[in-house]
Amino acid sequence: MTKSKVVFSILNPTHESRILKKNIQVASVQPAEQVLAVATSESKIEQNLSVTGDKLPEHLRPLVENSSERLSIKERESLASVINEYTDIFLGPDGQLGHTDLVQHEIDTGNSKPIKLPLRRLPMTQRKIAETEIDKMLKQGIIEPNTYDMTIQHRKGSAHGNADALSRVPRRRCKREDCQECKINMSCSVNAISKGNNNPSKSSELPDITQSNRVEQWDNEEILRLQQEDSNLSTVMQFLKNGNEKPVVNTSNQELSALLRQWDLLFTQNELLYRKFYEIDGSITNQLVAPRELRKEIMQQLHNNRTASHSGREKTLLKVRSRFYWPLMTSDVARWCQTCPSCAKRKPGPGMGKYPMQHCSVTSPLECIAIDIMGPLPMTDDQNEYIMVVGDYFSKWKEAYAFKE
C-alpha cells in the first residue's frame, strides 16, 4: 500500500465535546480482497419487469418504472404481474380510450344543490397546455365541436351606450291624466328617461338637439331672440338668409371669423342656427349654436349641476359638444372646469386618488348587483329628493327608486 493522504469525516454522536490529540489512531485501513459488481438501476428495472418469462408492453412499462421507490423487488414483481394480467383494461398503445355499455351507473346526490364554480381565466402559461389537451380529445373523439356558429366581436366601452334600461320600451299605462297617447292607444310607452318639460305643446316644437333631461329647456322663441341679440350669430344668420355663397368679410372679430370658416357646416332650421358635427362613426350631430348669454348657464348645468357630477374637462366638453357649439368652446369649458371651486377643493389632481379598476366575473343574473344613491336633488311633489339606483352586473338591467331620506 502506498502512502497517501485520505480525507474523511468523523461524527461525534454525543453532546459532549471531544478533543482529538495529534497522532491519535481513529481508524484502520485494510486491503480489499474482492470487488463485487453493483447492479445498476436499469438492470433492477429490467429484473422487476420480468414476470414469468414475459415482459410488459412498452406503453405499460412507465406504470412500474414510475412507481414508489419504497417498493421492494418482490412488491414490484407483484405490481408488474397484476398489470400484465389485466393489460386489456389499460389504455392501448394507439392512445384510444375504449368504452362499454354493459354497465351503467349513476351518482345519487340526494338533496344537495349542484356545485357552482365561477368562470376563471387560465393563466398565459397554461393556455397552450389546455389547447393541446383539447385538440387531443377532439382527435380521440372524447369531445366534439359545437353545433352552432357564432362570431364574438369586441366593442370598446365608449361605444357601449345602449344600456338595457334605455333600449327596452315597455308598454304600460302612464300616470298622467292628460296623456293624449293613452287616450288614443289605451297605453303609452314609458321610457327610462323622460323629458324635463311636461308641456306637450312646447316639447313637440323643440328640435331634437335640446331634448335632454340634463339641460334646462328653452323654447324656440327664446332661443331665436337670444341668437338675434348676439351680434356675431345674427350676422351669420343674415348671410345664410341672403344666399348660399360664403361671404368675404375682413374683420378682427375672432368669433365671427371662426363661424365664417365653418360656413359649409352651418345651416338654419326653424329659423335657428345649427352646426353639423361629424362623429367618429360617421353619424352627424346637429349642434345648436349657443348665443353668448346662454353659454355660462349651459356649462353650469352640464358641470356644476347635481346630476352632472362635476366631471373633468374632457367629459364636460363631450356633454356640451353633443348638444351645443360656439366658437372657442374648448377653451371656455377648460377654463370653467379649472376655476370650479368644488373641483378645486375635492379633486386631488389628474391621476391621483383613484382606485384601480378591477374585473368582476359573474355567470348568472342577480349574482352581483351594484347600488348607488344620488342626491340630494330638487324636492319633488311627493317630498322625494334622493334616487337609489340598483344595477345587475350580468344583464345590465337598471332600476331606480325615489325616496325622501
XYZ file of C-alpha atoms in Angstrom:
405
model
C 0.000 0.000 0.000
C 1.417 3.341 -0.987
C 1.494 6.297 1.297
C -1.195 8.837 0.520
C -3.451 11.251 2.326
C -7.042 10.150 2.942
C -9.622 12.757 3.873
C -12.606 11.552 5.923
C -15.190 12.920 8.348
C -15.662 11.949 11.984
C -19.097 12.026 13.670
C -19.493 12.694 17.380
C -22.789 11.032 18.447
C -22.664 12.529 21.962
C -23.494 16.020 23.228
C -20.123 16.412 24.888
C -17.071 17.881 23.211
C -14.214 15.584 22.317
C -10.606 16.608 21.736
C -8.580 14.594 19.240
C -4.918 14.770 20.007
C -2.224 14.667 17.411
C -1.120 11.225 16.156
C -4.144 9.540 17.758
C -5.460 6.488 15.870
C -9.083 6.893 14.771
C -9.375 4.211 12.055
C -7.563 1.416 10.290
C -7.307 0.592 6.591
C -7.387 -2.988 5.336
C -6.670 -4.136 1.741
C -9.721 -5.241 -0.332
C -9.790 -8.911 -1.128
C -12.618 -8.871 -3.743
C -14.586 -6.177 -5.657
C -18.228 -7.077 -6.350
C -20.151 -5.559 -9.260
C -23.141 -3.400 -8.189
C -26.314 -3.737 -10.209
C -27.433 -0.503 -11.868
C -30.955 0.917 -11.630
C -31.642 -0.073 -15.243
C -30.812 -3.704 -14.576
C -33.016 -3.679 -11.490
C -35.934 -2.324 -13.516
C -35.402 -4.961 -16.183
C -35.339 -7.572 -13.486
C -38.525 -6.243 -11.872
C -40.351 -6.104 -15.177
C -39.612 -9.743 -15.936
C -42.661 -11.701 -14.888
C -42.872 -15.464 -15.567
C -40.525 -15.036 -18.502
C -42.732 -12.367 -20.180
C -42.182 -8.619 -20.330
C -44.745 -5.852 -20.040
C -45.802 -3.985 -23.191
C -43.815 -0.859 -23.919
C -46.720 1.524 -23.211
C -47.293 -0.016 -19.718
C -43.683 -0.048 -18.563
C -43.869 3.521 -17.081
C -46.502 2.283 -14.602
C -43.830 0.194 -12.881
C -40.879 2.472 -13.576
C -42.603 5.486 -12.048
C -43.983 3.624 -9.046
C -42.929 4.435 -5.499
C -39.262 3.976 -4.674
C -40.250 2.387 -1.359
C -41.485 -0.730 -3.107
C -39.269 -3.748 -2.660
C -38.238 -6.016 -5.503
C -40.904 -8.509 -4.566
C -43.599 -5.802 -4.463
C -42.546 -4.502 -7.867
C -42.809 -8.015 -9.267
C -46.308 -8.345 -7.843
C -47.309 -4.985 -9.352
C -45.917 -5.951 -12.740
C -47.738 -9.288 -12.546
C -51.096 -7.606 -11.880
C -50.600 -5.111 -14.695
C -49.585 -7.874 -17.064
C -52.673 -9.918 -16.142
C -55.107 -7.051 -16.813
C -53.363 -5.463 -19.785
C -56.612 -5.221 -21.765
C -58.225 -2.717 -19.370
C -55.455 -0.137 -19.731
C -55.065 2.482 -22.458
C -53.875 0.839 -25.660
C -50.665 1.682 -27.480
C -52.669 3.696 -30.045
C -53.829 6.088 -27.302
C -57.548 5.392 -27.927
C -59.841 5.070 -24.932
C -62.227 2.137 -25.007
C -65.863 2.244 -23.899
C -68.583 -0.183 -22.919
C -72.347 -0.099 -22.465
C -72.583 -3.297 -20.426
C -72.603 -1.469 -17.116
C -74.435 1.747 -16.275
C -74.142 3.714 -13.085
C -75.495 6.903 -11.572
C -74.457 9.193 -8.740
C -77.171 9.972 -6.196
C -76.578 13.491 -4.855
C -79.724 13.493 -2.731
C -80.946 16.988 -1.880
C -77.555 18.577 -2.441
C -77.501 21.572 -4.758
C -75.369 21.468 -7.904
C -71.861 22.739 -7.446
C -71.445 26.162 -8.979
C -67.992 27.468 -9.802
C -67.268 30.937 -11.194
C -65.612 31.252 -14.569
C -61.897 31.852 -14.232
C -59.385 32.778 -16.874
C -56.480 30.437 -17.438
C -53.002 31.890 -16.908
C -50.991 32.513 -20.040
C -48.609 29.686 -19.126
C -51.463 27.133 -19.061
C -53.406 28.195 -22.141
C -51.073 26.349 -24.518
C -51.429 23.190 -22.419
C -55.223 23.475 -22.436
C -55.316 23.969 -26.220
C -53.110 20.896 -26.700
C -55.358 18.757 -24.496
C -58.500 19.966 -26.268
C -57.030 19.112 -29.680
C -56.030 15.702 -28.350
C -59.549 14.972 -27.068
C -61.052 16.135 -30.364
C -58.869 13.708 -32.311
C -59.729 10.860 -29.923
C -63.461 11.530 -30.190
C -63.894 12.248 -26.493
C -65.444 15.645 -27.240
C -66.986 17.057 -30.390
C -67.166 20.586 -31.822
C -70.097 22.821 -31.012
C -73.179 22.610 -33.187
C -73.719 26.355 -33.552
C -71.902 29.065 -35.468
C -71.376 32.448 -33.864
C -68.938 35.332 -34.055
C -67.932 37.355 -30.977
C -66.828 40.894 -31.703
C -65.267 43.199 -29.133
C -66.816 46.618 -28.665
C -64.965 49.147 -26.547
C -66.687 50.660 -23.550
C -67.019 54.152 -25.010
C -69.221 52.747 -27.792
C -71.402 50.718 -25.405
C -74.138 53.260 -24.840
C -77.234 51.091 -25.224
C -77.888 50.065 -21.629
C -80.791 47.645 -21.254
C -82.937 50.059 -19.277
C -82.684 52.578 -22.111
C -83.124 50.151 -25.009
C -86.252 48.472 -23.689
C -89.555 50.305 -24.231
C -92.198 48.642 -22.024
C -95.839 49.175 -22.923
C -97.882 50.174 -19.921
C -100.293 52.923 -19.000
C -98.667 56.011 -17.551
C -99.964 58.006 -14.580
C -100.665 61.245 -16.434
C -104.331 62.024 -16.767
C -103.843 64.379 -19.745
C -101.762 61.951 -21.859
C -103.075 62.068 -25.431
C -101.311 58.824 -26.419
C -103.073 56.876 -23.647
C -106.454 58.169 -24.794
C -105.831 57.004 -28.366
C -103.905 53.738 -27.861
C -105.061 52.941 -24.305
C -101.373 52.562 -23.412
C -98.294 54.654 -23.990
C -94.580 53.939 -23.924
C -92.909 54.876 -20.640
C -89.192 55.426 -21.272
C -86.405 55.083 -18.755
C -85.640 58.814 -19.115
C -88.468 61.295 -19.583
C -88.393 64.878 -20.759
C -87.987 67.644 -18.272
C -90.795 69.699 -19.826
C -94.209 68.056 -19.434
C -95.940 70.562 -21.677
C -96.771 68.634 -24.898
C -97.226 71.765 -26.964
C -93.781 73.138 -26.154
C -91.826 69.890 -26.110
C -93.081 68.900 -29.551
C -91.803 72.146 -31.046
C -88.294 71.759 -29.661
C -85.652 70.334 -32.010
C -84.046 67.027 -31.111
C -80.782 68.710 -30.136
C -82.349 70.234 -26.993
C -84.330 67.142 -25.961
C -82.399 66.351 -22.813
C -83.248 65.735 -19.174
C -79.917 67.212 -18.063
C -80.173 70.731 -19.522
C -82.914 73.217 -18.802
C -85.226 73.518 -21.797
C -85.777 76.734 -23.737
C -88.467 77.208 -26.316
C -87.774 78.258 -29.904
C -88.870 81.849 -29.396
C -86.473 82.442 -26.530
C -83.507 80.825 -28.305
C -84.257 82.746 -31.513
C -84.428 86.018 -29.587
C -81.085 85.364 -27.881
C -79.399 84.396 -31.172
C -80.646 87.571 -32.831
C -79.395 89.691 -29.932
C -75.924 88.135 -30.365
C -74.199 90.318 -32.964
C -71.986 87.544 -34.366
C -74.779 84.980 -34.687
C -77.231 87.458 -36.158
C -74.647 88.425 -38.802
C -74.104 84.829 -39.854
C -77.867 84.151 -39.885
C -78.370 87.147 -42.160
C -75.657 85.884 -44.539
C -77.325 82.444 -44.679
C -80.680 84.054 -45.363
C -79.336 86.128 -48.262
C -77.582 83.280 -50.125
C -75.586 80.059 -50.027
C -72.257 81.515 -51.150
C -69.640 82.113 -48.478
C -69.236 85.858 -47.917
C -65.817 87.507 -47.880
C -65.524 89.615 -44.716
C -62.354 91.225 -43.376
C -62.845 91.537 -39.615
C -60.778 91.305 -36.450
C -63.613 89.594 -34.573
C -62.340 86.094 -33.724
C -65.783 84.570 -33.110
C -67.189 85.860 -36.388
C -64.121 84.662 -38.286
C -64.398 81.208 -36.673
C -68.050 80.940 -37.682
C -67.359 82.013 -41.267
C -64.552 79.437 -41.577
C -67.174 76.768 -40.928
C -69.630 78.152 -43.451
C -70.288 74.758 -45.068
C -71.315 73.250 -41.712
C -73.772 75.972 -40.697
C -77.472 75.870 -41.526
C -80.784 77.128 -40.190
C -83.707 75.017 -39.066
C -86.928 76.548 -37.728
C -85.076 79.894 -38.051
C -82.457 78.697 -35.522
C -78.743 78.464 -36.306
C -77.199 74.987 -36.169
C -73.845 73.425 -36.972
C -73.182 69.921 -38.369
C -70.722 67.833 -36.355
C -69.361 64.610 -37.864
C -68.824 61.878 -35.269
C -66.070 59.238 -35.460
C -68.566 56.559 -36.574
C -69.741 58.739 -39.486
C -73.000 59.937 -37.932
C -73.938 63.601 -37.935
C -74.969 65.563 -34.846
C -76.795 68.868 -35.235
C -75.331 71.256 -32.661
C -77.292 74.293 -31.646
C -75.074 77.378 -31.928
C -75.435 78.781 -28.415
C -75.689 82.567 -28.016
C -73.325 84.268 -25.609
C -75.984 84.763 -22.923
C -76.665 81.022 -22.594
C -73.080 79.715 -22.527
C -72.463 80.127 -18.805
C -75.816 78.570 -17.997
C -75.044 75.608 -20.275
C -71.715 74.946 -18.550
C -73.392 75.417 -15.173
C -75.991 72.765 -15.991
C -73.555 70.273 -17.556
C -70.767 70.613 -14.981
C -71.956 72.135 -11.677
C -75.428 70.610 -11.590
C -76.042 67.851 -9.026
C -76.711 65.363 -11.797
C -73.586 66.414 -13.735
C -71.169 65.060 -11.070
C -68.520 67.765 -11.685
C -66.853 65.818 -14.491
C -63.445 66.715 -15.839
C -62.633 68.798 -18.885
C -62.959 66.000 -21.469
C -66.259 64.601 -20.176
C -67.789 68.038 -19.730
C -66.697 69.014 -23.229
C -68.227 65.794 -24.580
C -71.565 66.640 -22.933
C -71.562 70.171 -24.296
C -70.411 69.095 -27.772
C -73.238 66.564 -28.099
C -75.769 69.416 -27.784
C -74.254 72.836 -28.448
C -71.472 74.686 -30.211
C -69.938 78.120 -30.047
C -66.527 79.492 -31.103
C -63.672 78.882 -28.648
C -65.885 76.388 -26.823
C -62.985 74.106 -25.832
C -61.048 76.848 -24.063
C -64.208 78.118 -22.337
C -65.030 74.653 -20.955
C -61.426 74.078 -19.838
C -61.360 77.435 -18.051
C -64.726 76.724 -16.418
C -63.528 73.369 -15.027
C -60.225 74.840 -13.813
C -61.960 77.654 -11.917
C -64.714 75.484 -10.396
C -64.474 75.937 -6.571
C -65.915 72.495 -5.770
C -63.466 70.714 -8.080
C -60.519 72.661 -6.646
C -61.466 71.655 -3.085
C -62.275 67.986 -3.575
C -60.204 66.710 -6.516
C -56.543 65.894 -5.702
C -55.397 66.258 -9.309
C -55.096 64.282 -12.553
C -54.188 60.642 -11.925
C -54.214 60.999 -8.121
C -56.571 59.478 -5.585
C -58.051 56.914 -7.996
C -58.560 53.264 -7.115
C -57.504 50.885 -9.915
C -60.235 49.210 -11.932
C -60.927 45.560 -11.128
C -62.538 42.770 -13.121
C -65.694 41.163 -11.702
C -66.779 37.812 -13.199
C -70.485 36.979 -12.983
C -72.229 33.968 -14.511
C -75.950 34.484 -13.814
C -78.485 37.301 -13.272
C -78.652 38.889 -9.816
C -75.472 37.125 -8.736
C -73.880 40.522 -8.151
C -75.643 43.885 -8.040
C -74.454 47.474 -7.649
C -76.294 50.061 -5.543
C -75.688 53.791 -5.646
C -77.539 56.710 -4.069
C -77.692 60.081 -5.803
C -78.742 63.266 -4.097
C -79.904 65.462 -2.583
C -81.835 66.581 -5.667
C -84.582 69.185 -6.057
C -87.530 68.007 -3.991
C -90.475 66.577 -5.913
C -94.190 66.935 -5.211
C -94.026 63.698 -3.167
C -91.230 65.156 -0.986
C -88.615 62.873 -2.575
C -85.084 64.220 -3.029
C -82.921 61.074 -3.341
C -82.661 58.345 -6.005
C -81.361 54.844 -5.335
C -80.093 53.142 -8.499
C -79.769 49.330 -8.498
C -77.992 47.607 -11.402
C -77.414 43.948 -12.244
C -73.837 43.165 -13.316
C -74.859 40.276 -15.611
C -77.878 41.630 -17.538
C -77.036 45.357 -17.143
C -80.665 45.934 -16.059
C -81.172 49.099 -14.031
C -83.919 50.098 -11.605
C -84.298 53.493 -9.897
C -86.241 54.188 -6.715
C -87.088 57.611 -5.293
C -87.205 58.163 -1.528
C -87.232 61.010 0.933
C -84.271 60.333 3.209
